[in-house]
Amino acid sequence: MAALTILKSSSRRPSTEAAGGATDGDQPVLVATRLRLRGPGGRLTALLVPAGIDQLSGRSWVLVGRQGAPLERREVEEYTVYGRKVILKLCGVDSTAAAEPLAGLDIFIPCKGLVDLPEGAYYIFELVGMKVVTRDGRDLGAVRDVIETGGAPLLSIADSGDRAPGEARKEILVPMARSICGNIDTATRTITVDLPEGLLELYGI
């Protein structure tokens, strides 16, 4: 089952605390994880998120912090990418002692600064909220998350069907495979799916 490519990124909007941080219209997106110390001089290394795409080229600043917590704007002095790792030197971080408080944090940038992905690849935040319909026009609900499995990612869809008062929406899991998600239209924010026989019956739908 050939999977469509996704780039792991935030689907929620972290806050920013530093002056010049992202505005409400600039959703911060995770681009590298787990900052670690790298030798003397305050240099740090981090792992680029799956797809290993270099999002830092040409950027003079990044946002540093943890998902769901305030982010801090940091100026970039220099950086180098080796495979899926980035080696980063931030302005004002000139010693191991200065770099230690940043260890374990992640790197974000505003979504408007993200590089364009190749055809067939998508950012998670682009997919969240999209309407999912079958080829015969049946409305299944909206994407609320993308779950990585090591194989084909799973679209977590909030069922749009009728339910009793107080009843929670059912979660429908659909593999994000090319043979199933045949048409992902970012303009209309609609995903048209060709579901395997019996999948909806598993959810009592």
Tab-separated table of C-alpha atoms in Angstrom, residues 115-189:
chain	number	residue	atom	x	y	z
A	115	VAL	CA	8.988	25.592	1.706
A	116	ASP	CA	6.640	24.198	-0.923
A	117	LEU	CA	6.374	20.424	-0.784
A	118	PRO	CA	6.580	18.221	-3.872
A	119	GLU	CA	3.368	16.946	-5.433
A	120	GLY	CA	1.748	14.267	-3.274
A	121	ALA	CA	3.242	15.585	-0.020
A	122	TYR	CA	1.271	17.541	2.584
A	123	TYR	CA	1.743	19.270	5.898
A	124	ILE	CA	-0.441	17.896	8.673
A	125	PHE	CA	-1.903	21.324	9.437
A	126	GLU	CA	-3.101	21.513	5.817
A	127	LEU	CA	-5.039	18.262	6.191
A	128	VAL	CA	-6.620	18.938	9.600
A	129	GLY	CA	-10.147	20.255	9.125
A	130	MET	CA	-10.516	18.993	5.561
A	131	LYS	CA	-13.860	17.438	4.645
A	132	VAL	CA	-13.717	13.735	3.723
A	133	VAL	CA	-16.227	12.340	1.226
A	134	THR	CA	-16.570	9.022	-0.589
A	135	ARG	CA	-16.612	8.795	-4.373
A	136	ASP	CA	-20.401	8.518	-4.298
A	137	GLY	CA	-20.647	11.780	-2.329
A	138	ARG	CA	-21.149	10.443	1.204
A	139	ASP	CA	-19.908	12.906	3.838
A	140	LEU	CA	-17.759	11.069	6.403
A	141	GLY	CA	-16.750	14.066	8.499
A	142	ALA	CA	-13.635	16.199	8.923
A	143	VAL	CA	-9.993	15.304	9.542
A	144	ARG	CA	-9.070	16.033	13.157
A	145	ASP	CA	-5.571	14.523	13.204
A	146	VAL	CA	-3.040	12.464	11.271
A	147	ILE	CA	-1.611	9.452	13.090
A	148	GLU	CA	1.808	8.140	12.105
A	149	THR	CA	2.125	4.365	12.171
A	150	GLY	CA	5.462	3.592	10.577
A	151	GLY	CA	3.578	2.631	7.411
A	152	ALA	CA	0.758	4.513	5.762
A	153	PRO	CA	-0.373	7.360	8.077
A	154	LEU	CA	-3.965	7.229	9.286
A	155	LEU	CA	-6.476	10.034	8.848
A	156	SER	CA	-8.468	10.416	12.063
A	157	ILE	CA	-11.918	11.568	10.929
A	158	ALA	CA	-14.648	12.884	13.234
A	159	ASP	CA	-17.830	11.143	12.017
A	160	SER	CA	-20.456	13.628	10.809
A	161	GLY	CA	-23.377	11.181	11.143
A	162	ASP	CA	-26.420	11.545	13.382
A	163	ARG	CA	-25.962	10.682	17.058
A	164	ALA	CA	-27.968	10.725	20.259
A	165	PRO	CA	-27.760	13.802	22.511
A	166	GLY	CA	-24.480	13.739	24.430
A	167	GLU	CA	-23.054	10.929	22.302
A	168	ALA	CA	-19.442	11.549	21.257
A	169	ARG	CA	-18.497	11.637	17.597
A	170	LYS	CA	-17.117	8.368	16.315
A	171	GLU	CA	-13.523	8.298	15.128
A	172	ILE	CA	-13.005	6.783	11.681
A	173	LEU	CA	-9.445	5.796	10.790
A	174	VAL	CA	-8.624	5.785	7.086
A	175	PRO	CA	-5.174	4.863	5.708
A	176	MET	CA	-3.619	7.754	3.846
A	177	ALA	CA	-2.663	5.592	0.877
A	178	ARG	CA	-2.680	6.661	-2.754
A	179	SER	CA	-5.169	3.930	-3.632
A	180	ILE	CA	-7.615	5.212	-0.989
A	181	CYS	CA	-7.116	8.996	-0.840
A	182	GLY	CA	-7.269	9.430	-4.588
A	183	ASN	CA	-8.006	13.167	-4.635
A	184	ILE	CA	-6.817	15.700	-2.053
A	185	ASP	CA	-8.053	19.125	-3.123
A	186	THR	CA	-6.431	21.845	-1.005
A	187	ALA	CA	-8.446	24.557	-2.795
A	188	THR	CA	-11.842	23.149	-1.734
A	189	ARG	CA	-10.333	21.472	1.364
